[in-house]
Amino acid sequence: MSNDDPYAIRMYEPGDRTAFLELFDDVFGGGSEAWFRWKYLENPYVSHVPMFVAEHDGDLVGARPYMAFRLRMGEETPLGLQTGDTMVHPDHQRRGLFTRMTERSFEYYGDLAEDVLTFSVPNALSRPGYLKLGCREVGQLPTAYRVQNPAALADGLASRAASVLSPIVTAGLRARQLRASVPTDVRVTRHDDVPASTLAALYERSVPDAAHALREERFYDWRFDRPDWAYETYLARDRASDEPIAGVVVGRQEQGDTDVVALADVVPLVGGDGRRRGLAALLDRIVSEEADADLVTATSSVIPKSLLYAYGFLPDDRLPLSRVTTPTVLISRLFDGREEPSWRLNGIRLDDPESWRLTFTEHNGF
């Protein structure tokens, strides 16, 4: 900060936590000590809090945090930082603080010896800012919704979607499920926790070359310890051997008046007939037991679209949902300190949508 510059841009310090939470409550509402501790202090992949802040007259007026993941891309495991919780106090907006905090983060992580990249799903308002800073749009991350109560949906979707979707809900969901073919050689077990070793072993059975979060035991132990979501696990087991062949972590959260259930993670991420049979049995059990939820959502990049359709899920990139939903768009770039960053890491194109295999696990909102 110079004599003419009223703002100091710096890394997060331990004494900033209370001020961060106060600013978060002012800007977004909510936030808690437990949530902050889980997301930023207990993350197993960084030894620091990956956050840059703006300070004015001793007050914290802006923050540019990242949620850290260890990504897997072929045989490499670079550090991946996902943007989220970016905020500037209303009295200090439109003064370039978002840009300055982000540029400072690019400088810091670009100087590290290891490869570090950012990947994010910013909203339409903040996306142009990232693009100006050298990020690129990778493509849309398609999401599928099983809308079980259109009238309960929030954020303006309810009134528009109710008239469009009610006939589908009332006439189609149960009929589709009845027509779905449920494998008889698979049984499903439900667990009120997230069995880290079992899920990590399922993941290792078929690992894609595309970029995704490394799913190891410590990842599962941390990732699904989030205090503002409730998680449980469904495992599909081969009846003959009783061995797990697929698993789904299901998250639940009340969002306003809407009861949302998310298929937060799916393992293995890729696979053949055994995986498909397991997923069919899992979807059948999950939609039956979550019939009271207003909304069940899944990422269609890891579950066959035909299976999702069979169980009443509609994609948000096609009618009718494309009329009433906002696309989720992935952006990315390397922190390599160059004005024009490289777009290839370990032979993988970062700006190619086929280079990514993501679930809600890699999304800081779930």
C-alpha angles and dihedrals in degrees: 000000000000126000088263095045115081093191131077117202112201145141121280117273126200092251091061097072098092093045091048092053092047091051091045090053091049094049104033107007122235127039123141142203090254092051092048092048092050097045102040111014103038097042106129096211103063132042093209136049105265096221138118121201140195117225128196122185089339094310124115105235103163141025135192106190130176132205109223127224133171102231126205118218111169105303095340127089109197123178111262121201120196120201119232143136091038109166144164123193110254091242091059103041124122092033098106096259095131090054095044095049091047093047090051090053091050090053094049099046093037089062095055119107094234129068113267125180136179125225123177147160102218121180122256092264097055098033095084089056092057092046090054088054093058103270120134132215108249097187144273120310102218117224127195124212131199098202105201097165113024093179091061097057117116139215097051095303093104102068095043097038097045095070092042099044107030094086089051092048096047098041107025117038100069093038091055093049091051090053093048117105110237114197112239095204093065128075126193127220125195122216127190092215138045109260099212100190094049094048093045090052091050090050092053092056092077118009118183122223090227119099116274140137114289104248107212129145095266090050093056092043090056105031097056096041088085108140100213095056129058116220136194134167136233118200126195112213131193105244094218098052100018087224119143113252100175140004140197127197109211122202128196130196137162107235105189104303093338123100105214125193117190129193088223100180138011127195136228091034091209135013148122139268096322092055092047092051090049093050092049091055091044095051091048092053096042098050090046094052095040095050091121094058117103093221136015115192136186140173109252093205092082104029118065109257091226090059093048091050092049089058096047102265116145123204118238093219094064136053133312097023095039087070094058108028135073115236119244107229123194120217129183148169140163122258092229102136094243126122088228105036126207115262097202126076123175088345093306122120108229093201094053114096090212088063093069132070107183137165129183085278088080093047115090092212094071 
